[in-house]
């Protein structure tokens, strides 16, 4: 996973062609690792990707006494027999730039009666508050004390099932409720829950552990608390966000990439848009081949949304391909308030993208507007040329890679380390696909 340096020099203008593999999803594997804290016996997680977010969670679990071994490639055994309180300085040091520590709250409250959460990181793509999480934990009976260096939680009377309605179908807050409710006393009713495939996979894990979780229509989830849970054995769902990123790379560079492990069912909304833009794909048993069939790409109007809508994580890589489409595309970002920073670098490379910070109010919309929403208007096609750019966040960073690979000439990209948070072995994969690049220094 380690990179030779934080700066990469890419000579673009060559299609990416070849076959790569995606394994377990970052946004499932890390949560599944946290779920192991709930078991009385060890858990086995398979297809764990070699990414730095997994290492952050591994570090956090270790300092809380979970013994972790890797008997085979991508396999982790997580033994929670001796869960213990960690010192806050240690937690802070391990939290790094991840938001996952917040999901330790429920499991640690069950196991130890207290939890400490440091200041949270994660990509700077908006405010990323934690109010839904804290309100839900309070509803279970937790006492939340904010201090200058983080949040201390206790549950002197234990955690009890609760009626919770999320103001927005937040992925993290839904996971928080699930990881807390499974061992809480009584029944929890969660309304307006997120239903992303990674959440369904987490529910499958919890069911394997002995939990009773019913997913009802209309984003309602009922959880009947049980007294204890066992460990699980589970193969993580594949990373559909990584698959979509490589698909966008194939389209932007006029390439042809077979993404082993990509699953049609989890990518249906993406595939519809990919087809509308002019990309083609063949679904195989072991993956999906994404390619540019020649001819002109077409513009689209899309709105990011919660599942089953168009994922916010897909828009950044796709925007690079849209700079090559003939006409004007619009991307409404409805999930985060600040996920278009990456477009500045694209404009430096010759793209014509205008970001409307307050959204476009008059355009007919499927997804209701959120107050902070932004829209990007992309006019193409614009040839891209090399530039010196700096990666702002995980998905934006991957977009920069794609832009540099699409551009004629040389680009220097700094801060590429962020990409290793969520893209397993991306350097080796780029080499396999014929990209022309070197690490600086
Ligand atoms: N929100 C609040 N209060 C909260 C929690 C969320 O206002 O307490 C708001 C957020 O600010 C945002 C919206 O709700 O506007 C949605 O946030 P959500 O909680 O759904 O996101 P998350 O759990 O923090 C996960 C993924 C993100 C992905 C989103 C949306 C992980 C570790 N992260 O974030 O992935 O974009 O769901 O699907 O699972 C990425 O992989 O690059 C990434 C950012």
CSV table of N, CA and C and ligand atoms in Angstrom, one decimal, residues 26-27 31 99-100 123 125 128-133 168-173 175 196 241 311-313 335-337 339 370 372 394-395, ligand 1:
chain,number,residue,atom,x,y,z
A,26,UNK,N,-14.4,-0.4,0.8
A,26,UNK,CA,-14.0,0.4,1.9
A,26,UNK,C,-15.1,0.7,2.9
A,27,UNK,N,-16.3,1.0,2.3
A,27,UNK,CA,-17.4,1.5,3.1
A,27,UNK,C,-18.2,0.3,3.8
A,31,UNK,N,-16.6,-1.0,8.5
A,31,UNK,CA,-17.7,-1.1,9.5
A,31,UNK,C,-17.8,-2.5,10.0
A,99,UNK,N,-13.4,8.9,9.6
A,99,UNK,CA,-14.6,9.2,10.4
A,99,UNK,C,-15.1,7.9,11.1
A,100,UNK,N,-14.4,6.8,10.9
A,100,UNK,CA,-14.9,5.5,11.4
A,100,UNK,C,-15.0,5.5,13.0
A,123,UNK,N,-12.8,12.9,4.5
A,123,UNK,CA,-12.5,13.9,3.4
A,123,UNK,C,-13.2,15.2,3.7
A,125,UNK,N,-15.2,17.4,2.4
A,125,UNK,CA,-16.2,17.6,1.3
A,125,UNK,C,-17.4,18.2,1.8
A,128,UNK,N,-19.8,17.8,7.4
A,128,UNK,CA,-19.8,16.5,8.0
A,128,UNK,C,-20.0,16.4,9.5
A,129,UNK,N,-21.1,17.0,9.9
A,129,UNK,CA,-21.4,17.0,11.3
A,129,UNK,C,-21.8,15.6,11.9
A,130,UNK,N,-21.9,15.5,13.2
A,130,UNK,CA,-22.2,14.1,13.8
A,130,UNK,C,-23.5,14.2,14.7
A,131,UNK,N,-24.3,15.2,14.4
A,131,UNK,CA,-25.5,15.4,15.3
A,131,UNK,C,-26.4,14.2,15.2
A,132,UNK,N,-26.6,13.6,14.0
A,132,UNK,CA,-27.6,12.5,13.9
A,132,UNK,C,-27.1,11.3,14.8
A,133,UNK,N,-25.7,11.2,14.8
A,133,UNK,CA,-25.1,10.1,15.6
A,133,UNK,C,-25.4,10.3,17.1
A,168,UNK,N,-32.2,12.7,7.7
A,168,UNK,CA,-31.8,12.4,6.4
A,168,UNK,C,-31.3,11.0,6.4
A,169,UNK,N,-31.4,10.2,5.3
A,169,UNK,CA,-31.0,8.8,5.4
A,169,UNK,C,-29.5,8.7,5.4
A,170,UNK,N,-28.9,9.1,6.5
A,170,UNK,CA,-27.4,9.1,6.6
A,170,UNK,C,-26.9,7.7,6.7
A,171,UNK,N,-25.8,7.4,5.9
A,171,UNK,CA,-25.2,6.1,5.9
A,171,UNK,C,-24.6,5.8,7.3
A,172,UNK,N,-23.8,6.7,7.8
A,172,UNK,CA,-23.1,6.5,9.0
A,172,UNK,C,-24.1,6.5,10.2
A,173,UNK,N,-25.1,7.3,10.2
A,173,UNK,CA,-26.0,7.3,11.4
A,173,UNK,C,-26.8,6.0,11.4
A,175,UNK,N,-25.7,3.1,10.3
A,175,UNK,CA,-24.8,2.1,10.9
A,175,UNK,C,-24.7,2.3,12.4
A,196,UNK,N,-28.2,1.6,1.5
A,196,UNK,CA,-27.1,1.3,0.6
A,196,UNK,C,-26.7,-0.2,0.6
A,241,UNK,N,-17.9,1.6,-5.6
A,241,UNK,CA,-17.4,3.0,-5.9
A,241,UNK,C,-16.1,2.9,-6.6
A,311,UNK,N,-25.0,7.7,-6.7
A,311,UNK,CA,-24.1,7.9,-5.5
A,311,UNK,C,-23.3,9.2,-5.7
A,312,UNK,N,-23.1,10.0,-4.6
A,312,UNK,CA,-22.3,11.1,-4.6
A,312,UNK,C,-20.8,10.7,-5.0
A,313,UNK,N,-20.4,9.6,-4.5
A,313,UNK,CA,-19.0,9.1,-4.8
A,313,UNK,C,-18.7,8.9,-6.3
A,335,UNK,N,-25.8,15.6,-1.8
A,335,UNK,CA,-25.5,14.9,-0.5
A,335,UNK,C,-24.5,15.7,0.3
A,336,UNK,N,-23.5,16.3,-0.3
A,336,UNK,CA,-22.5,17.1,0.4
A,336,UNK,C,-22.5,18.5,-0.1
A,337,UNK,N,-22.1,19.4,0.7
A,337,UNK,CA,-22.1,20.9,0.3
A,337,UNK,C,-20.9,21.3,-0.3
A,339,UNK,N,-18.4,19.3,-2.7
A,339,UNK,CA,-17.8,18.2,-3.3
A,339,UNK,C,-17.4,18.5,-4.8
A,370,UNK,N,-31.6,20.5,-1.4
A,370,UNK,CA,-31.2,20.8,0.0
A,370,UNK,C,-30.6,22.2,0.0
A,372,UNK,N,-28.0,23.7,1.0
A,372,UNK,CA,-26.6,23.9,0.7
A,372,UNK,C,-26.1,23.4,-0.7
A,394,UNK,N,-10.4,12.1,-1.4
A,394,UNK,CA,-10.3,10.8,-2.0
A,394,UNK,C,-10.8,10.7,-3.4
A,395,UNK,N,-12.1,10.9,-3.6
A,395,UNK,CA,-12.7,10.7,-5.0
A,395,UNK,C,-12.2,11.8,-5.9
B,1,LIG,N1,-25.0,14.4,8.1
B,1,LIG,C1,-25.4,15.3,9.1
B,1,LIG,N2,-25.3,14.9,10.4
B,1,LIG,C2,-24.8,13.7,10.7
B,1,LIG,C3,-24.4,12.8,9.7
B,1,LIG,C4,-24.5,13.2,8.4
B,1,LIG,O1,-25.9,16.4,8.8
B,1,LIG,O2,-24.7,13.4,11.9
B,1,LIG,C5,-25.1,14.8,6.7
B,1,LIG,C6,-23.8,14.9,6.1
B,1,LIG,O3,-23.2,16.2,6.3
B,1,LIG,C7,-24.1,14.7,4.6
B,1,LIG,C8,-25.2,13.7,4.6
B,1,LIG,O4,-25.8,13.8,6.0
B,1,LIG,O5,-24.5,16.0,4.0
B,1,LIG,C9,-24.9,12.3,4.3
B,1,LIG,O6,-23.8,11.9,5.1
B,1,LIG,P1,-23.7,10.3,5.5
B,1,LIG,O7,-23.8,10.2,7.0
B,1,LIG,O8,-24.7,9.5,4.7
B,1,LIG,O9,-22.2,10.0,5.0
B,1,LIG,P2,-21.1,9.2,5.8
B,1,LIG,O10,-21.6,8.1,6.5
B,1,LIG,O11,-20.3,10.2,6.6
B,1,LIG,C10,-20.6,7.5,3.9
B,1,LIG,C11,-19.3,7.2,3.1
B,1,LIG,C12,-19.0,8.3,2.2
B,1,LIG,C13,-20.2,8.4,1.2
B,1,LIG,C14,-21.5,8.7,2.1
B,1,LIG,C15,-22.8,8.8,1.2
B,1,LIG,C16,-18.1,5.9,4.7
B,1,LIG,C17,-16.9,5.8,5.6
B,1,LIG,N3,-18.2,7.0,4.0
B,1,LIG,O12,-20.2,8.7,4.6
B,1,LIG,O13,-17.9,7.9,1.4
B,1,LIG,O14,-20.0,9.5,0.3
B,1,LIG,O15,-21.7,7.7,3.1
B,1,LIG,O16,-23.0,7.6,0.6
B,1,LIG,O17,-18.9,5.0,4.6
B,1,LIG,C18,-16.0,8.1,0.2
B,1,LIG,O18,-16.0,6.8,0.1
B,1,LIG,O19,-15.2,8.8,-0.5
B,1,LIG,C19,-17.0,8.7,1.0
B,1,LIG,C20,-16.9,10.0,1.3
